[in-house]
XYZ file of C-alpha atoms in Angstrom:
273
model
C 265.198 97.704 24.311
C 267.780 95.926 23.934
C 270.283 95.586 20.825
C 271.921 91.472 20.766
C 274.675 90.163 18.470
C 274.679 86.785 18.564
C 277.637 84.341 16.213
C 277.816 82.466 12.742
C 274.105 79.752 13.023
C 275.042 77.635 10.546
C 271.584 76.550 10.305
C 271.876 75.546 14.096
C 267.799 76.427 14.495
C 267.637 74.470 17.523
C 270.255 76.879 20.190
C 269.556 79.818 18.150
C 265.928 79.284 19.369
C 266.763 78.332 22.572
C 269.656 81.268 23.349
C 266.473 83.709 22.532
C 264.464 82.186 24.885
C 267.282 82.325 27.263
C 267.894 86.549 26.587
C 263.802 87.059 26.650
C 264.462 88.343 23.272
C 261.223 90.159 22.422
C 261.215 90.982 18.307
C 258.627 94.040 19.114
C 261.011 95.595 21.533
C 265.056 94.732 20.921
C 266.353 94.055 17.400
C 269.146 91.248 16.719
C 272.383 91.063 14.750
C 273.599 88.664 12.945
C 277.441 87.762 12.372
C 276.743 86.212 8.698
C 276.821 82.048 7.846
C 273.306 82.056 8.742
C 273.140 78.739 6.616
C 275.176 75.223 5.875
C 277.260 72.812 7.680
C 274.211 72.673 10.012
C 271.052 70.672 10.249
C 268.346 73.088 9.783
C 269.703 75.930 7.534
C 266.026 76.342 6.060
C 264.292 76.861 9.278
C 266.956 79.297 9.880
C 266.338 81.436 6.674
C 263.017 81.076 7.753
C 262.899 82.839 10.352
C 265.006 85.949 9.832
C 263.248 86.004 6.664
C 260.175 86.667 8.859
C 261.360 88.900 11.312
C 263.724 91.368 9.146
C 262.065 94.391 11.146
C 263.804 93.516 13.740
C 267.118 91.303 12.531
C 269.883 92.618 10.787
C 272.129 90.124 8.853
C 275.358 90.398 7.224
C 276.800 87.956 4.353
C 279.053 85.418 4.993
C 280.965 83.307 3.197
C 278.501 80.237 3.671
C 275.776 82.093 2.736
C 277.249 83.432 -0.798
C 278.120 80.067 -1.414
C 274.762 78.794 -1.147
C 273.706 82.142 -3.721
C 276.763 80.839 -5.891
C 275.147 77.745 -5.877
C 271.779 78.259 -6.608
C 272.769 80.173 -9.682
C 275.337 76.985 -10.819
C 277.791 78.018 -9.524
C 280.569 76.764 -7.509
C 281.206 73.621 -6.448
C 279.062 70.996 -4.004
C 280.212 69.776 -0.905
C 279.812 65.789 1.213
C 279.086 68.865 3.824
C 276.472 70.597 2.401
C 272.900 71.126 4.358
C 271.409 73.621 1.704
C 269.753 71.900 -0.639
C 266.230 72.291 1.624
C 266.335 75.722 1.328
C 267.172 75.321 -2.971
C 263.881 72.813 -3.164
C 261.409 74.854 -0.840
C 258.824 76.644 -2.793
C 259.476 79.959 -1.215
C 263.260 79.279 -2.580
C 262.871 81.974 -4.899
C 261.717 84.680 -2.097
C 264.446 83.967 0.724
C 267.411 83.945 -1.977
C 266.695 87.309 -3.482
C 266.481 88.723 0.239
C 269.675 87.410 1.503
C 271.384 88.338 -2.148
C 269.820 92.148 -1.066
C 272.114 91.959 2.212
C 274.873 93.952 3.597
C 278.384 92.853 3.932
C 278.851 95.497 6.594
C 276.769 97.454 8.765
C 277.734 100.129 11.185
C 275.689 101.611 13.785
C 275.212 102.249 17.661
C 278.711 103.421 17.159
C 279.619 99.801 16.426
C 280.785 98.131 12.841
C 279.928 94.471 12.149
C 281.436 92.490 9.263
C 281.551 89.094 9.115
C 284.906 88.100 9.239
C 287.449 90.724 9.039
C 288.503 94.061 7.559
C 291.838 95.303 5.942
C 294.324 97.367 7.876
C 294.414 100.077 5.046
C 290.299 100.237 5.457
C 289.213 103.082 7.880
C 285.546 102.314 8.497
C 284.281 104.431 6.201
C 285.521 102.917 3.134
C 285.128 99.857 4.205
C 281.613 100.607 3.657
C 282.223 102.243 0.386
C 284.173 99.378 -0.578
C 280.920 96.842 0.625
C 278.246 99.256 -1.199
C 280.098 98.235 -3.845
C 280.025 94.583 -4.046
C 276.387 95.388 -2.546
C 275.299 96.330 -5.210
C 276.895 93.529 -7.659
C 274.194 91.118 -5.862
C 271.042 93.376 -5.837
C 271.605 94.132 -9.786
C 270.357 92.951 -12.718
C 274.995 91.270 -13.422
C 274.351 89.420 -9.854
C 274.969 85.881 -11.432
C 277.972 87.078 -13.884
C 278.896 88.586 -10.188
C 278.428 85.361 -8.679
C 279.968 83.427 -11.479
C 283.585 84.909 -11.233
C 283.612 85.391 -7.423
C 285.517 81.646 -6.236
C 289.565 82.404 -5.877
C 292.054 83.928 -3.905
C 293.735 86.268 -5.644
C 294.346 89.185 -5.420
C 295.614 88.928 -1.950
C 297.220 93.011 -1.576
C 294.770 95.209 -1.288
C 295.823 98.433 -4.344
C 293.075 101.416 -4.675
C 293.508 101.361 -8.117
C 292.291 97.740 -8.138
C 289.382 97.156 -10.470
C 287.126 94.904 -11.303
C 286.550 91.721 -10.107
C 289.771 91.350 -8.723
C 289.044 94.292 -6.724
C 285.523 93.106 -5.904
C 286.727 89.628 -4.719
C 289.437 91.440 -2.272
C 286.747 93.052 -0.661
C 284.617 89.725 -0.812
C 287.596 87.517 0.577
C 288.399 90.018 3.198
C 285.175 90.686 4.765
C 283.704 87.095 4.130
C 286.790 84.693 4.540
C 290.295 86.190 6.315
C 291.253 85.320 9.790
C 294.992 85.756 9.105
C 297.620 88.564 7.195
C 300.971 88.421 6.582
C 303.643 91.169 7.970
C 303.416 92.853 5.170
C 299.231 93.431 5.351
C 298.212 90.684 2.768
C 295.260 88.334 2.914
C 296.660 84.850 3.855
C 293.807 82.087 2.972
C 295.825 79.399 3.651
C 295.789 79.048 7.172
C 292.615 78.253 9.571
C 293.299 76.852 13.008
C 293.955 78.603 16.629
C 295.600 80.889 17.488
C 298.672 79.269 19.197
C 299.809 77.456 16.064
C 299.460 79.516 13.248
C 302.753 79.489 11.245
C 304.914 82.760 13.157
C 304.794 84.806 9.552
C 301.119 85.434 10.383
C 299.346 87.461 12.303
C 295.379 87.413 13.427
C 293.753 90.894 11.061
C 292.868 92.499 13.842
C 296.622 92.784 15.198
C 297.540 94.964 12.419
C 300.193 97.684 14.114
C 299.200 99.590 11.173
C 294.783 98.886 11.440
C 293.082 102.229 10.386
C 289.972 100.887 11.856
C 290.950 100.440 15.695
C 289.103 103.190 16.969
C 285.304 101.636 16.168
C 284.767 98.275 17.936
C 283.718 95.765 15.577
C 281.135 92.700 15.727
C 282.693 90.066 13.341
C 282.596 85.845 13.356
C 283.498 83.749 10.799
C 286.412 82.532 12.849
C 285.295 78.769 15.398
C 288.746 78.418 16.777
C 289.599 81.661 17.531
C 286.427 81.225 20.561
C 285.298 83.872 21.741
C 287.019 86.816 21.630
C 286.487 90.041 23.217
C 288.393 93.666 23.373
C 287.345 97.124 23.263
C 288.017 97.126 19.674
C 286.745 93.365 18.630
C 284.339 91.325 19.343
C 284.517 88.343 17.646
C 281.772 86.037 18.623
C 281.933 83.031 16.493
C 281.905 80.532 19.976
C 281.549 76.966 17.228
C 277.893 76.338 18.052
C 278.203 74.400 15.102
C 281.435 72.188 16.337
C 279.664 71.347 19.721
C 281.041 74.646 21.106
C 278.759 77.082 22.836
C 276.272 80.114 20.938
C 277.410 83.309 21.733
C 274.878 86.850 22.209
C 276.834 90.164 23.400
C 273.848 92.798 24.343
C 276.001 96.030 22.639
C 274.109 98.567 25.131
C 276.431 97.056 28.287
C 278.402 94.163 26.804
C 276.467 91.135 29.017
C 277.680 87.756 27.387
C 275.497 85.186 27.093
C 276.177 81.701 25.953
C 274.585 78.613 25.458
C 276.751 75.295 25.481
C 275.278 73.641 22.069
C 276.900 70.174 23.348
C 275.265 70.221 26.594
C 272.121 72.064 24.827
C 272.160 68.606 22.023
C 272.658 66.186 25.494
C 269.522 68.245 27.316
C 266.865 67.399 23.977
C 267.675 64.047 23.092
């Protein structure tokens, strides 16, 4: 029995299957943790979503920003971009079943001494507090008013956490931190303007996981979202979006011993031609 955490799939079903063969994944024995962004931009989003839905007994996933984008678009909200690849999901015969299942997935999980979230946690949040905040969003998504919630989700403000935030300001900041964050500024404010590599970051920004006051530092956090960061493994952060979609690699980490398994996606495309 083993638990494997795998980075953002984004509709890259064929490399995903190849990586599962590489690690000899057995759905009757092993468990997968997926960092979110199951869909979009890659060519096989429907196949990914179908497979994860079918294997939900042995797979746990958190919601990523692209998953939330799919849910919003399915309800008539948000702008469909030219490079989106979600239309086959919307057109599928089982679309409602898949989307109803997806919107009931968690924003964050905590098991086996690990926490997993798509992007990151704000410095003020302990693991216990972050789980409570994630539940606030999960209750909205799984509840009868989920359409109204999705319709008001888009936006970059507020940028600073306060315990007395209420309504959509509170919920939007929770979602933006957990599914979109890469950097914060020196005041601990969320900054969504820069999405690139660490070396090119403006000097007033720092990665969310380097905040000196971060209250979640004692728990290793598994995350994805930041393909420009690449594979980044520290004692307390396992950032495993290694850019499969962009010709990088797809990475799995076995949580029991932190063994790393990587499939070069460019090499995979060359072999499969």
